[in-house]
Amino acid sequence: MIIQPEILKELKEKLLAEKNRVKEELGRIAKPNKTEGDYTTSFSEIGTDEDENASEVEEYTANLALEANLEKQLKEITEALERIENGTYGKCENCAKDISIERLRAYPAAKTCLDC
Ligand SMILES: [Zn+2]
């Protein structure tokens, strides 16, 4: 599919903004590892009381799930940006059909078309 340059630029900017947002959120709850895009959830020490320990574990468990989700988002965004670079952006990974511009606008990291 030929995506008009100005639309592609708009989608790329969206992806870059989204990437920064996700990275910022990840930075709040996790520490980056040596591998780009890989993070480890931080365990915050609130206190040593039993109650405090329970909150720490609770917070850590919630952050663990959030971190996995954000890491997945970051990976999808990075892959979408790579597809823009190598010219395969906008094609469904599943059926190789073009993904509609409306869908890409709503979800620029989309890998598959609406039918898939
Ligand atoms: Zn498809």
Tab-separated table of N, CA and C and ligand atoms in Angstrom:
chain	number	residue	atom	x	y	z
A	1	MET	N	0.858	-1.199	0.000
A	1	MET	CA	0.000	0.000	0.000
A	1	MET	C	0.886	1.238	0.000
A	2	ILE	N	0.476	2.227	-0.759
A	2	ILE	CA	1.185	3.502	-0.705
A	2	ILE	C	0.452	4.394	0.307
A	3	ILE	N	1.105	4.643	1.400
A	3	ILE	CA	0.525	5.593	2.349
A	3	ILE	C	1.086	6.963	2.010
A	4	GLN	N	0.205	7.943	1.925
A	4	GLN	CA	0.670	9.292	1.587
A	4	GLN	C	1.714	9.748	2.604
A	5	PRO	N	2.775	10.403	2.099
A	5	PRO	CA	3.879	10.788	2.997
A	5	PRO	C	3.424	11.570	4.230
A	6	GLU	N	2.436	12.462	4.039
A	6	GLU	CA	2.049	13.268	5.211
A	6	GLU	C	1.296	12.434	6.250
A	7	ILE	N	0.573	11.419	5.755
A	7	ILE	CA	-0.122	10.536	6.702
A	7	ILE	C	0.889	9.647	7.425
A	8	LEU	N	1.851	9.165	6.664
A	8	LEU	CA	2.894	8.326	7.251
A	8	LEU	C	3.677	9.111	8.318
A	9	LYS	N	3.926	10.364	8.010
A	9	LYS	CA	4.655	11.228	8.938
A	9	LYS	C	3.844	11.408	10.220
A	10	GLU	N	2.546	11.622	10.028
A	10	GLU	CA	1.648	11.798	11.171
A	10	GLU	C	1.631	10.537	12.046
A	11	LEU	N	1.553	9.373	11.398
A	11	LEU	CA	1.525	8.107	12.143
A	11	LEU	C	2.851	7.857	12.855
A	12	LYS	N	3.938	8.215	12.185
A	12	LYS	CA	5.258	8.029	12.781
A	12	LYS	C	5.406	8.910	14.021
A	13	GLU	N	4.926	10.146	13.913
A	13	GLU	CA	4.990	11.049	15.061
A	13	GLU	C	4.166	10.515	16.230
A	14	LYS	N	3.001	9.955	15.902
A	14	LYS	CA	2.161	9.355	16.934
A	14	LYS	C	2.895	8.216	17.633
A	15	LEU	N	3.545	7.386	16.822
A	15	LEU	CA	4.275	6.236	17.364
A	15	LEU	C	5.431	6.697	18.252
A	16	LEU	N	6.137	7.734	17.797
A	16	LEU	CA	7.269	8.228	18.585
A	16	LEU	C	6.799	8.831	19.902
A	17	ALA	N	5.681	9.559	19.859
A	17	ALA	CA	5.131	10.145	21.074
A	17	ALA	C	4.684	9.052	22.041
A	18	GLU	N	4.054	8.042	21.470
A	18	GLU	CA	3.577	6.903	22.254
A	18	GLU	C	4.766	6.156	22.871
A	19	LYS	N	5.818	6.020	22.112
A	19	LYS	CA	7.024	5.329	22.589
A	19	LYS	C	7.602	6.068	23.805
A	20	ASN	N	7.673	7.387	23.705
A	20	ASN	CA	8.184	8.177	24.823
A	20	ASN	C	7.310	8.036	26.054
A	21	ARG	N	5.998	8.040	25.835
A	21	ARG	CA	5.062	7.928	26.949
A	21	ARG	C	5.225	6.579	27.658
A	22	VAL	N	5.307	5.522	26.856
A	22	VAL	CA	5.441	4.179	27.425
A	22	VAL	C	6.773	4.042	28.171
A	23	LYS	N	7.836	4.603	27.585
A	23	LYS	CA	9.152	4.548	28.228
A	23	LYS	C	9.150	5.286	29.559
A	24	GLU	N	8.460	6.431	29.570
A	24	GLU	CA	8.375	7.238	30.782
A	24	GLU	C	7.643	6.456	31.874
A	25	GLU	N	6.530	5.829	31.475
A	25	GLU	CA	5.749	5.042	32.442
A	25	GLU	C	6.563	3.868	32.962
A	26	LEU	N	7.294	3.231	32.061
A	26	LEU	CA	8.133	2.105	32.463
A	26	LEU	C	9.213	2.559	33.446
A	27	GLY	N	9.770	3.730	33.173
A	27	GLY	CA	10.823	4.264	34.019
A	27	GLY	C	10.362	4.512	35.444
A	28	ARG	N	9.071	4.727	35.617
A	28	ARG	CA	8.526	4.978	36.949
A	28	ARG	C	8.434	3.705	37.779
A	29	ILE	N	8.174	2.581	37.115
A	29	ILE	CA	7.945	1.349	37.878
A	29	ILE	C	9.029	0.299	37.683
A	30	ALA	N	9.926	0.529	36.720
A	30	ALA	CA	10.912	-0.509	36.425
A	30	ALA	C	12.249	0.097	36.049
A	31	LYS	N	13.267	-0.757	36.107
A	31	LYS	CA	14.605	-0.330	35.702
A	31	LYS	C	14.940	-0.982	34.365
A	32	PRO	N	15.524	-0.193	33.442
A	32	PRO	CA	15.875	-0.790	32.146
A	32	PRO	C	17.026	-1.780	32.279
A	33	ASN	N	16.963	-2.874	31.554
A	33	ASN	CA	18.056	-3.843	31.507
A	33	ASN	C	19.001	-3.476	30.375
A	34	LYS	N	20.060	-4.277	30.261
A	34	LYS	CA	21.055	-3.985	29.212
A	34	LYS	C	20.444	-4.109	27.825
A	35	THR	N	19.525	-5.081	27.671
A	35	THR	CA	18.882	-5.256	26.377
A	35	THR	C	17.871	-4.139	26.168
A	36	GLU	N	17.956	-3.458	25.038
A	36	GLU	CA	17.033	-2.369	24.713
A	36	GLU	C	15.585	-2.853	24.768
A	37	GLY	N	14.745	-2.118	25.480
A	37	GLY	CA	13.331	-2.469	25.530
A	37	GLY	C	12.990	-3.509	26.581
A	38	ASP	N	13.980	-3.946	27.352
A	38	ASP	CA	13.722	-4.939	28.394
A	38	ASP	C	13.842	-4.267	29.765
A	39	TYR	N	12.856	-4.517	30.614
A	39	TYR	CA	12.834	-3.851	31.916
A	39	TYR	C	12.615	-4.847	33.048
A	40	THR	N	13.074	-4.474	34.226
A	40	THR	CA	12.799	-5.268	35.414
A	40	THR	C	11.997	-4.414	36.385
A	41	THR	N	10.890	-4.955	36.844
A	41	THR	CA	10.037	-4.215	37.769
A	41	THR	C	10.781	-3.932	39.071
A	42	SER	N	10.706	-2.680	39.520
A	42	SER	CA	11.366	-2.321	40.769
A	42	SER	C	10.534	-2.781	41.954
A	43	PHE	N	11.216	-3.184	42.993
A	43	PHE	CA	10.529	-3.548	44.234
A	43	PHE	C	10.786	-2.426	45.217
A	44	SER	N	9.726	-1.669	45.550
A	44	SER	CA	9.964	-0.536	46.436
A	44	SER	C	9.793	-0.936	47.896
A	45	GLU	N	10.728	-0.485	48.684
A	45	GLU	CA	10.731	-0.761	50.120
A	45	GLU	C	9.905	0.327	50.810
A	46	ILE	N	8.694	-0.035	51.240
A	46	ILE	CA	7.858	0.955	51.929
A	46	ILE	C	8.205	0.954	53.422
A	47	GLY	N	8.347	-0.229	53.974
A	47	GLY	CA	8.699	-0.342	55.389
A	47	GLY	C	8.851	-1.799	55.752
A	48	THR	N	9.041	-2.082	57.035
A	48	THR	CA	9.310	-3.461	57.433
A	48	THR	C	8.155	-4.087	58.225
A	49	ASP	N	7.114	-3.290	58.523
A	49	ASP	CA	5.948	-3.865	59.199
A	49	ASP	C	5.277	-4.898	58.295
A	50	GLU	N	4.506	-5.766	58.932
A	50	GLU	CA	3.804	-6.784	58.155
A	50	GLU	C	2.858	-6.133	57.136
A	51	ASP	N	2.152	-5.099	57.607
A	51	ASP	CA	1.226	-4.371	56.736
A	51	ASP	C	1.966	-3.761	55.557
A	52	GLU	N	3.080	-3.167	55.885
A	52	GLU	CA	3.868	-2.501	54.846
A	52	GLU	C	4.429	-3.517	53.858
A	53	ASN	N	4.866	-4.643	54.387
A	53	ASN	CA	5.356	-5.708	53.510
A	53	ASN	C	4.263	-6.191	52.569
A	54	ALA	N	3.072	-6.306	53.101
A	54	ALA	CA	1.937	-6.746	52.286
A	54	ALA	C	1.662	-5.742	51.174
A	55	SER	N	1.727	-4.435	51.503
A	55	SER	CA	1.498	-3.420	50.471
A	55	SER	C	2.596	-3.464	49.421
A	56	GLU	N	3.821	-3.714	49.884
A	56	GLU	CA	4.938	-3.795	48.930
A	56	GLU	C	4.700	-4.909	47.917
A	57	VAL	N	4.293	-6.056	48.419
A	57	VAL	CA	4.067	-7.205	47.541
A	57	VAL	C	2.904	-6.918	46.599
A	58	GLU	N	1.872	-6.307	47.161
A	58	GLU	CA	0.692	-5.962	46.366
A	58	GLU	C	1.071	-5.001	45.236
A	59	GLU	N	1.836	-3.983	45.599
A	59	GLU	CA	2.251	-2.987	44.624
A	59	GLU	C	3.159	-3.632	43.569
A	60	TYR	N	4.057	-4.471	44.047
A	60	TYR	CA	4.991	-5.129	43.141
A	60	TYR	C	4.247	-6.016	42.139
A	61	THR	N	3.262	-6.763	42.635
A	61	THR	CA	2.489	-7.650	41.767
A	61	THR	C	1.745	-6.849	40.702
A	62	ALA	N	1.150	-5.728	41.124
A	62	ALA	CA	0.425	-4.875	40.177
A	62	ALA	C	1.386	-4.300	39.147
A	63	ASN	N	2.555	-3.845	39.624
A	63	ASN	CA	3.539	-3.263	38.716
A	63	ASN	C	4.110	-4.288	37.748
A	64	LEU	N	4.232	-5.513	38.230
A	64	LEU	CA	4.749	-6.592	37.399
A	64	LEU	C	3.863	-6.794	36.164
A	65	ALA	N	2.552	-6.791	36.390
A	65	ALA	CA	1.602	-6.960	35.294
A	65	ALA	C	1.635	-5.740	34.377
A	66	LEU	N	1.691	-4.558	35.007
A	66	LEU	CA	1.730	-3.311	34.239
A	66	LEU	C	3.007	-3.249	33.401
A	67	GLU	N	4.108	-3.644	34.011
A	67	GLU	CA	5.392	-3.615	33.318
A	67	GLU	C	5.376	-4.538	32.096
A	68	ALA	N	4.833	-5.741	32.253
A	68	ALA	CA	4.765	-6.694	31.140
A	68	ALA	C	3.932	-6.111	30.007
A	69	ASN	N	2.842	-5.464	30.364
A	69	ASN	CA	1.948	-4.855	29.389
A	69	ASN	C	2.636	-3.702	28.651
A	70	LEU	N	3.331	-2.854	29.414
A	70	LEU	CA	4.016	-1.708	28.806
A	70	LEU	C	5.165	-2.172	27.918
A	71	GLU	N	5.871	-3.212	28.360
A	71	GLU	CA	6.979	-3.733	27.584
A	71	GLU	C	6.482	-4.275	26.237
A	72	LYS	N	5.311	-4.912	26.275
A	72	LYS	CA	4.696	-5.446	25.072
A	72	LYS	C	4.331	-4.286	24.126
A	73	GLN	N	3.751	-3.224	24.713
A	73	GLN	CA	3.391	-2.051	23.907
A	73	GLN	C	4.622	-1.442	23.256
A	74	LEU	N	5.692	-1.337	24.057
A	74	LEU	CA	6.927	-0.741	23.566
A	74	LEU	C	7.484	-1.556	22.394
A	75	LYS	N	7.396	-2.872	22.521
A	75	LYS	CA	7.895	-3.769	21.473
A	75	LYS	C	7.082	-3.567	20.190
A	76	GLU	N	5.762	-3.474	20.342
A	76	GLU	CA	4.900	-3.289	19.171
A	76	GLU	C	5.181	-1.960	18.479
A	77	ILE	N	5.412	-0.917	19.289
A	77	ILE	CA	5.689	0.403	18.726
A	77	ILE	C	7.027	0.390	17.997
A	78	THR	N	8.038	-0.219	18.635
A	78	THR	CA	9.365	-0.308	18.018
A	78	THR	C	9.291	-1.074	16.701
A	79	GLU	N	8.530	-2.155	16.692
A	79	GLU	CA	8.390	-2.943	15.465
A	79	GLU	C	7.672	-2.158	14.374
A	80	ALA	N	6.659	-1.389	14.772
A	80	ALA	CA	5.931	-0.576	13.790
A	80	ALA	C	6.867	0.463	13.172
A	81	LEU	N	7.711	1.071	14.018
A	81	LEU	CA	8.661	2.067	13.508
A	81	LEU	C	9.668	1.408	12.557
A	82	GLU	N	10.053	0.186	12.866
A	82	GLU	CA	10.960	-0.547	11.977
A	82	GLU	C	10.288	-0.823	10.640
A	83	ARG	N	8.986	-1.159	10.697
A	83	ARG	CA	8.264	-1.426	9.448
A	83	ARG	C	8.155	-0.165	8.599
A	84	ILE	N	8.037	0.986	9.264
A	84	ILE	CA	8.014	2.244	8.506
A	84	ILE	C	9.354	2.417	7.799
A	85	GLU	N	10.441	2.125	8.532
A	85	GLU	CA	11.781	2.281	7.963
A	85	GLU	C	12.003	1.357	6.769
A	86	ASN	N	11.552	0.111	6.874
A	86	ASN	CA	11.834	-0.795	5.754
A	86	ASN	C	10.681	-0.941	4.756
A	87	GLY	N	9.692	-0.069	4.890
A	87	GLY	CA	8.661	0.012	3.859
A	87	GLY	C	7.581	-1.056	3.899
A	88	THR	N	7.483	-1.811	4.996
A	88	THR	CA	6.447	-2.841	5.065
A	88	THR	C	5.294	-2.426	5.972
A	89	TYR	N	5.327	-1.169	6.419
A	89	TYR	CA	4.305	-0.692	7.328
A	89	TYR	C	2.930	-0.635	6.657
A	90	GLY	N	1.884	-1.012	7.403
A	90	GLY	CA	0.522	-0.895	6.892
A	90	GLY	C	-0.001	-2.172	6.254
A	91	LYS	N	0.835	-3.225	6.251
A	91	LYS	CA	0.378	-4.505	5.708
A	91	LYS	C	0.035	-5.449	6.845
A	92	CYS	N	-1.064	-6.190	6.693
A	92	CYS	CA	-1.475	-7.145	7.705
A	92	CYS	C	-0.474	-8.298	7.757
A	93	GLU	N	-0.033	-8.608	8.978
A	93	GLU	CA	0.949	-9.664	9.163
A	93	GLU	C	0.361	-11.039	8.836
A	94	ASN	N	-0.936	-11.113	8.941
A	94	ASN	CA	-1.631	-12.381	8.810
A	94	ASN	C	-2.022	-12.695	7.370
A	95	CYS	N	-2.688	-11.721	6.714
A	95	CYS	CA	-3.211	-11.997	5.370
A	95	CYS	C	-2.556	-11.137	4.287
A	96	ALA	N	-1.597	-10.288	4.694
A	96	ALA	CA	-0.850	-9.434	3.766
A	96	ALA	C	-1.703	-8.380	3.057
A	97	LYS	N	-2.954	-8.210	3.506
A	97	LYS	CA	-3.786	-7.139	2.947
A	97	LYS	C	-3.396	-5.805	3.595
A	98	ASP	N	-3.817	-4.732	2.932
A	98	ASP	CA	-3.538	-3.417	3.505
A	98	ASP	C	-4.409	-3.160	4.727
A	99	ILE	N	-3.801	-2.604	5.752
A	99	ILE	CA	-4.577	-2.194	6.929
A	99	ILE	C	-5.130	-0.800	6.629
A	100	SER	N	-6.395	-0.572	6.937
A	100	SER	CA	-6.997	0.717	6.582
A	100	SER	C	-6.362	1.860	7.372
A	101	ILE	N	-6.338	3.019	6.720
A	101	ILE	CA	-5.758	4.205	7.339
A	101	ILE	C	-6.496	4.536	8.650
A	102	GLU	N	-7.822	4.336	8.644
A	102	GLU	CA	-8.615	4.632	9.850
A	102	GLU	C	-8.102	3.798	11.023
A	103	ARG	N	-7.836	2.525	10.735
A	103	ARG	CA	-7.354	1.634	11.797
A	103	ARG	C	-5.960	2.060	12.251
A	104	LEU	N	-5.115	2.403	11.306
A	104	LEU	CA	-3.759	2.825	11.659
A	104	LEU	C	-3.778	4.125	12.458
A	105	ARG	N	-4.727	4.996	12.108
A	105	ARG	CA	-4.834	6.255	12.850
A	105	ARG	C	-5.250	5.985	14.287
A	106	ALA	N	-6.193	5.050	14.454
A	106	ALA	CA	-6.686	4.748	15.793
A	106	ALA	C	-5.644	3.952	16.580
A	107	TYR	N	-4.875	3.135	15.859
A	107	TYR	CA	-3.924	2.249	16.510
A	107	TYR	C	-2.710	2.078	15.602
A	108	PRO	N	-1.780	3.044	15.643
A	108	PRO	CA	-0.667	3.067	14.687
A	108	PRO	C	0.244	1.843	14.754
A	109	ALA	N	0.234	1.117	15.875
A	109	ALA	CA	1.115	-0.050	15.984
A	109	ALA	C	0.443	-1.329	15.485
A	110	ALA	N	-0.740	-1.185	14.874
A	110	ALA	CA	-1.493	-2.363	14.428
A	110	ALA	C	-0.668	-3.243	13.490
A	111	LYS	N	-0.722	-4.558	13.741
A	111	LYS	CA	0.018	-5.499	12.919
A	111	LYS	C	-0.903	-6.235	11.968
A	112	THR	N	-2.186	-6.270	12.337
A	112	THR	CA	-3.139	-7.034	11.529
A	112	THR	C	-4.324	-6.153	11.149
A	113	CYS	N	-5.033	-6.564	10.098
A	113	CYS	CA	-6.198	-5.806	9.658
A	113	CYS	C	-7.409	-6.151	10.541
A	114	LEU	N	-8.493	-5.429	10.359
A	114	LEU	CA	-9.669	-5.619	11.202
A	114	LEU	C	-10.266	-7.019	11.072
A	115	ASP	N	-10.164	-7.604	9.872
A	115	ASP	CA	-10.754	-8.929	9.641
A	115	ASP	C	-10.007	-10.044	10.358
A	116	CYS	N	-8.746	-9.816	10.589
A	116	CYS	CA	-7.950	-10.903	11.191
A	116	CYS	C	-8.048	-10.931	12.716
B	1	ZN	ZN	-5.521	-9.463	7.734
